[in-house]
Amino acid sequence: MTTRVLILSSIYDFAVDLVLHRLRENNITYLRLNREQLADLRLSLDPATRTMNIRGLGIASSLGPDLESVWYRSPIFLRNTAGGKLSLGDQLARSQWSAFLRSMMIFEDARWMNHPGDIYKAEVKPYQLLVAAKCGFAIPETVVGNDVEEIQRRFPTQVAIKSIDTVYLREDADVLFTYTNIIPSERLSDLNLHQAPLIAQQPITPKTDIRVTVVGTSVFAYKILVNGEAALGDWRLHKREEIRYEPMVLAPNVEERCIELCSELKLSFGAIDLIDSDGKIIFIEINPTGEWAWLPGAEATAGAAIAAWLGAKEIK
């Protein structure tokens, strides 16, 4: 039986499980390769014929140029996040399996959700802002760099600061992340900023956070509330039990801009963060591999849409 869908993922990616359930219901054949198990498989890829043979772990499968779609859920390998505790062998294996996964680009006739090259470009936050503005979104006033004097000139009282790229660091057994912080501008100094650039933006208040999931031309939006109210600062810093996600319908022009943004970035999937400030919709960022399974009813909305997109012969 011909494999129609290739899924590059992780054994811990439970969002994939929801979609696979839908694919099985629709009798759509797929092959899931988890990055933690690649060394337990035996794989051979032929770039000239665009074929790959896979055996091991109960799998005996072949892929060819007739592969219809690829769901690329492994963007973490695009970043150097290993930390300093890996052996030389582990570092070598990590880098080479990373390159091997990207080598799936030989299946160039397949539809991708999303293509690694497009993911890489779309993850650049300043570029996101540029494209979003071209699509008609309002965006926050923004300065990117390490010039404290310019940041303080543009934002003399308060400033929202965030990383340019997703920060995922390891220190011993700890994994460290960063979130958006709003601080007095006077707290910034050249001493603590010149070594690494950041994104500085005008804080937006009042605000209500909105998460939008785009799959092809399907759009699913949720209002994010903390203890029943709009969150102050970054909502991700609050306890899970305090956060509520309410399904909502976007204005038609906002929905169209979300679809256009993904189209301009060549993304078939995007998780978009917006802010509603007194009725004005402001674009914050888009994640081309963002999570969606934690949202209410996700399997029947985004999950079903992803399965339909992966299994469709034609996308209208």
Coordinates of C-alpha atoms in Angstrom, one line a residue:
M1 CA 0.0 0.0 0.0
T2 CA 1.4 3.4 -1.0
T3 CA 2.2 5.8 1.8
R4 CA 0.5 9.1 1.2
V5 CA 1.7 11.2 4.2
L6 CA 5.1 11.5 5.9
I7 CA 5.2 12.9 9.4
L8 CA 8.5 14.0 11.0
S9 CA 7.9 14.4 14.7
S10 CA 8.7 13.3 18.2
I11 CA 7.3 10.5 20.4
Y12 CA 6.2 13.2 22.8
D13 CA 4.2 15.2 20.3
F14 CA 0.7 14.4 21.4
A15 CA -0.8 16.9 18.9
V16 CA 0.3 14.4 16.2
D17 CA -1.6 11.6 17.9
L18 CA -4.8 13.6 17.4
V19 CA -4.2 14.1 13.7
L20 CA -3.2 10.4 13.2
H21 CA -6.6 9.4 14.7
R22 CA -8.3 11.4 12.0
L23 CA -6.1 10.1 9.2
R24 CA -6.9 6.5 10.2
E25 CA -10.6 7.3 10.3
N26 CA -10.2 8.6 6.7
N27 CA -8.2 5.6 5.6
I28 CA -5.2 7.8 4.7
T29 CA -1.9 5.9 4.8
Y30 CA 1.0 7.6 6.7
L31 CA 4.5 7.0 8.0
R32 CA 5.5 8.7 11.3
L33 CA 9.2 9.0 12.0
N34 CA 10.1 10.2 15.5
R35 CA 13.5 11.9 15.8
E36 CA 14.3 10.0 19.1
Q37 CA 14.0 6.7 17.3
L38 CA 15.8 7.4 14.0
A39 CA 19.0 5.6 15.2
D40 CA 16.9 2.5 15.8
L41 CA 15.7 2.5 12.2
R42 CA 17.7 1.7 9.1
L43 CA 17.1 4.3 6.5
S44 CA 18.4 4.8 2.9
L45 CA 17.7 7.9 0.9
D46 CA 18.4 8.2 -2.8
P47 CA 18.3 11.9 -3.9
A48 CA 18.4 11.1 -7.7
T49 CA 15.3 8.8 -7.6
R50 CA 13.6 10.7 -4.7
T51 CA 13.1 7.4 -2.8
M52 CA 13.7 6.3 0.8
N53 CA 13.5 2.9 2.3
I54 CA 12.8 2.4 6.0
R55 CA 13.1 -0.7 8.1
G56 CA 13.1 -1.5 11.8
L57 CA 10.8 -1.1 14.8
G58 CA 8.2 -3.1 12.9
I59 CA 8.4 -0.8 9.9
A60 CA 9.1 -1.9 6.4
S61 CA 8.2 0.9 4.1
S62 CA 9.3 2.8 1.0
L63 CA 8.6 6.4 -0.1
G64 CA 8.9 7.7 -3.6
P65 CA 8.3 10.8 -5.7
D66 CA 4.5 10.1 -5.5
L67 CA 4.5 11.1 -1.8
E68 CA 1.6 13.5 -1.4
S69 CA 2.3 15.5 1.7
V70 CA 4.9 16.0 4.5
W71 CA 4.1 17.3 8.0
Y72 CA 7.3 18.7 9.4
R73 CA 7.0 18.9 13.2
S74 CA 10.7 18.9 14.0
P75 CA 11.9 22.5 13.8
I76 CA 13.8 22.3 17.1
F77 CA 16.8 20.9 15.2
L78 CA 17.1 24.3 13.4
R79 CA 18.5 25.7 16.6
N80 CA 21.7 24.9 18.4
T81 CA 20.2 24.0 21.8
A82 CA 22.2 21.1 22.9
G83 CA 24.1 22.8 25.8
G84 CA 27.5 21.7 26.9
K85 CA 27.0 18.2 28.3
L86 CA 26.6 16.1 25.2
S87 CA 29.4 13.8 24.2
L88 CA 31.2 14.2 20.9
G89 CA 29.3 11.3 19.5
D90 CA 26.0 12.7 20.7
Q91 CA 26.8 16.1 19.1
L92 CA 27.7 14.4 15.9
A93 CA 24.5 12.4 15.8
R94 CA 22.4 15.4 16.6
S95 CA 23.8 17.5 13.8
Q96 CA 23.7 14.8 11.2
W97 CA 20.1 13.6 12.0
S98 CA 19.1 17.3 11.8
A99 CA 20.6 17.5 8.3
F100 CA 19.0 14.1 7.4
L101 CA 15.5 15.4 8.4
R102 CA 16.0 18.5 6.3
S103 CA 17.0 16.2 3.4
M104 CA 13.4 15.2 3.1
M105 CA 13.2 18.3 0.9
I106 CA 14.0 15.9 -2.0
F107 CA 10.3 15.1 -1.9
E108 CA 9.8 18.4 -3.7
D109 CA 6.5 17.5 -5.3
A110 CA 4.8 16.8 -2.0
R111 CA 2.8 19.5 -0.2
W112 CA 4.6 20.6 3.0
M113 CA 3.2 21.7 6.3
N114 CA 5.5 23.5 6.5
H115 CA 8.6 23.4 4.3
P116 CA 11.9 23.8 6.4
G117 CA 13.1 26.6 4.3
D118 CA 9.8 28.5 4.7
I119 CA 9.8 27.8 8.5
Y120 CA 13.3 29.2 8.8
K121 CA 12.4 32.4 7.1
A122 CA 9.0 32.8 8.8
E123 CA 10.5 32.4 12.3
V124 CA 12.5 35.7 11.8
K125 CA 10.4 38.0 14.0
P126 CA 11.4 41.3 12.4
Y127 CA 10.6 39.8 9.0
Q128 CA 7.2 38.7 10.3
L129 CA 6.4 42.2 11.4
L130 CA 7.3 43.6 7.9
V131 CA 5.1 41.1 6.1
A132 CA 2.2 41.5 8.6
A133 CA 2.3 45.3 8.0
K134 CA 2.3 44.7 4.3
C135 CA -0.8 42.5 4.8
G136 CA -2.6 45.4 6.5
F137 CA -2.0 44.6 10.2
A138 CA -1.2 47.2 12.7
I139 CA 2.1 46.3 14.4
P140 CA 3.7 47.7 17.6
E141 CA 6.4 50.4 17.3
T142 CA 9.6 48.3 17.3
V143 CA 13.3 48.6 17.6
V144 CA 15.6 45.6 17.1
G145 CA 19.2 45.7 18.3
N146 CA 21.5 46.6 21.3
D147 CA 21.5 50.4 21.2
V148 CA 20.1 51.4 24.6
E149 CA 20.2 55.1 23.8
E150 CA 17.9 54.6 20.8
I151 CA 15.6 52.3 22.7
Q152 CA 15.2 54.8 25.5
R153 CA 14.7 57.6 23.1
R154 CA 11.9 55.8 21.4
F155 CA 10.4 54.4 24.6
P156 CA 11.2 56.9 27.3
T157 CA 9.0 55.4 30.1
Q158 CA 8.1 51.8 29.7
V159 CA 9.3 49.2 27.1
A160 CA 8.3 45.6 26.3
I161 CA 11.4 43.5 25.7
K162 CA 11.6 40.1 24.1
S163 CA 14.1 37.8 22.4
I164 CA 14.7 38.0 18.6
D165 CA 14.7 34.2 18.4
T166 CA 13.0 31.7 20.7
V167 CA 15.3 31.2 23.7
Y168 CA 15.8 27.6 24.7
L169 CA 18.8 27.2 26.9
R170 CA 20.2 24.4 29.0
E171 CA 22.1 24.9 32.3
D172 CA 22.9 21.5 33.9
A173 CA 19.5 19.8 34.3
D174 CA 17.5 23.0 33.9
V175 CA 15.9 24.2 30.7
L176 CA 15.5 28.0 30.5
F177 CA 13.0 30.0 28.5
T178 CA 12.3 33.7 28.1
Y179 CA 9.1 35.6 28.0
T180 CA 8.0 39.1 27.1
N181 CA 8.7 41.5 30.0
I182 CA 7.5 45.1 30.4
I183 CA 10.0 47.2 32.4
P184 CA 10.8 50.8 33.0
S185 CA 13.1 52.0 30.2
E186 CA 15.6 53.4 32.7
R187 CA 16.4 49.9 33.8
L188 CA 18.1 49.2 30.5
S189 CA 21.9 49.9 30.4
D190 CA 24.6 49.4 27.8
L191 CA 26.4 47.2 30.2
N192 CA 23.7 44.5 30.2
L193 CA 22.4 44.9 26.7
H194 CA 25.4 45.4 24.3
Q195 CA 26.4 41.7 24.3
A196 CA 23.1 40.4 22.8
P197 CA 20.5 42.2 20.8
L198 CA 16.8 42.1 21.5
I199 CA 13.4 43.3 20.4
A200 CA 12.1 46.4 22.1
Q201 CA 8.5 47.5 21.6
Q202 CA 5.9 50.0 22.7
P203 CA 3.8 48.3 25.5
I204 CA 0.2 47.9 24.5
T205 CA -2.5 48.6 27.0
P206 CA -5.3 47.9 27.4
K207 CA -5.1 44.6 25.6
T208 CA -6.8 41.2 25.2
D209 CA -4.7 38.4 23.8
I210 CA -6.0 36.4 20.8
R211 CA -4.5 33.1 19.5
V212 CA -5.4 32.3 15.9
T213 CA -4.6 28.9 14.2
V214 CA -4.6 29.0 10.4
V215 CA -4.7 25.7 8.5
G216 CA -4.8 26.3 4.8
T217 CA -7.8 28.7 4.5
S218 CA -9.4 27.5 7.8
V219 CA -9.1 29.9 10.7
F220 CA -9.8 29.1 14.4
A221 CA -9.5 32.0 17.0
Y222 CA -9.6 32.1 20.8
K223 CA -9.6 34.9 23.3
I224 CA -7.2 34.3 26.2
L225 CA -8.4 35.4 29.6
V226 CA -6.7 35.1 33.0
N227 CA -9.1 34.7 36.0
G228 CA -11.8 35.9 33.6
E229 CA -10.1 39.1 32.6
A230 CA -7.5 40.3 30.0
A231 CA -4.0 39.3 31.1
L232 CA -1.5 41.9 32.2
G233 CA 1.8 41.3 30.5
D234 CA 2.6 37.9 29.1
W235 CA -0.3 35.5 29.7
R236 CA 2.1 32.5 29.6
L237 CA 3.5 33.5 33.0
H238 CA 0.2 32.7 34.7
K239 CA -0.8 29.4 36.3
R240 CA -2.5 27.0 33.9
E241 CA -5.7 26.8 36.0
E242 CA -6.0 30.6 35.9
I243 CA -6.1 30.7 32.1
R244 CA -9.2 30.3 30.0
Y245 CA -9.5 30.1 26.2
E246 CA -12.8 31.3 24.7
P247 CA -13.6 30.5 21.0
M248 CA -14.4 33.6 19.1
V249 CA -15.1 34.8 15.5
L250 CA -12.7 37.2 14.0
A251 CA -13.9 40.1 11.9
P252 CA -13.8 39.1 8.2
N253 CA -11.1 41.5 7.3
V254 CA -8.9 40.2 10.2
E255 CA -9.5 36.6 9.2
E256 CA -8.5 37.5 5.6
R257 CA -5.3 39.2 6.8
C258 CA -4.4 36.0 8.8
I259 CA -4.8 33.9 5.7
E260 CA -2.9 36.4 3.5
L261 CA 0.0 36.5 6.0
C262 CA 0.4 32.7 5.9
S263 CA 0.2 32.8 2.2
E264 CA 2.8 35.5 1.9
L265 CA 5.1 33.5 4.2
K266 CA 4.3 30.3 2.2
L267 CA 2.9 28.6 5.3
S268 CA 0.1 26.1 5.2
F269 CA -0.1 26.3 9.0
G270 CA 0.5 29.2 11.3
A271 CA -0.2 30.0 15.0
I272 CA -0.7 33.8 15.2
D273 CA -0.7 36.0 18.3
L274 CA -2.9 39.1 18.0
I275 CA -3.9 41.7 20.5
D276 CA -7.2 43.5 20.7
S277 CA -6.6 47.0 22.1
D278 CA -10.0 48.8 22.4
G279 CA -11.1 47.3 19.1
K280 CA -7.9 47.8 17.3
I281 CA -6.3 44.5 16.2
I282 CA -2.5 44.4 16.4
F283 CA -0.2 41.7 15.1
I284 CA 2.4 40.4 17.6
E285 CA 4.0 37.3 16.0
I286 CA 3.4 34.1 14.1
N287 CA 4.8 30.7 14.9
P288 CA 5.1 28.3 11.9
T289 CA 5.2 25.3 14.1
G290 CA 3.1 26.6 17.0
E291 CA 1.1 24.4 19.3
W292 CA -2.7 24.1 19.1
A293 CA -3.7 20.9 20.7
W294 CA -4.2 22.5 24.1
L295 CA -7.0 24.7 22.8
P296 CA -10.6 23.6 23.6
G297 CA -12.1 21.4 20.9
A298 CA -8.8 21.3 19.1
E299 CA -9.1 17.8 17.7
A300 CA -12.4 18.6 16.0
T301 CA -11.2 22.0 14.7
A302 CA -7.5 22.4 13.9
G303 CA -6.8 18.7 14.2
A304 CA -9.5 17.8 11.7
A305 CA -8.4 20.6 9.4
I306 CA -4.7 19.4 9.4
A307 CA -5.7 15.8 8.7
A308 CA -7.9 17.0 5.8
W309 CA -5.1 19.2 4.4
L310 CA -2.6 16.4 4.6
G311 CA -4.9 13.9 3.0
A312 CA -6.4 16.0 0.3
K313 CA -5.6 15.3 -3.3
E314 CA -6.3 19.0 -4.1
I315 CA -6.3 22.0 -1.9
K316 CA -8.8 24.6 -3.0

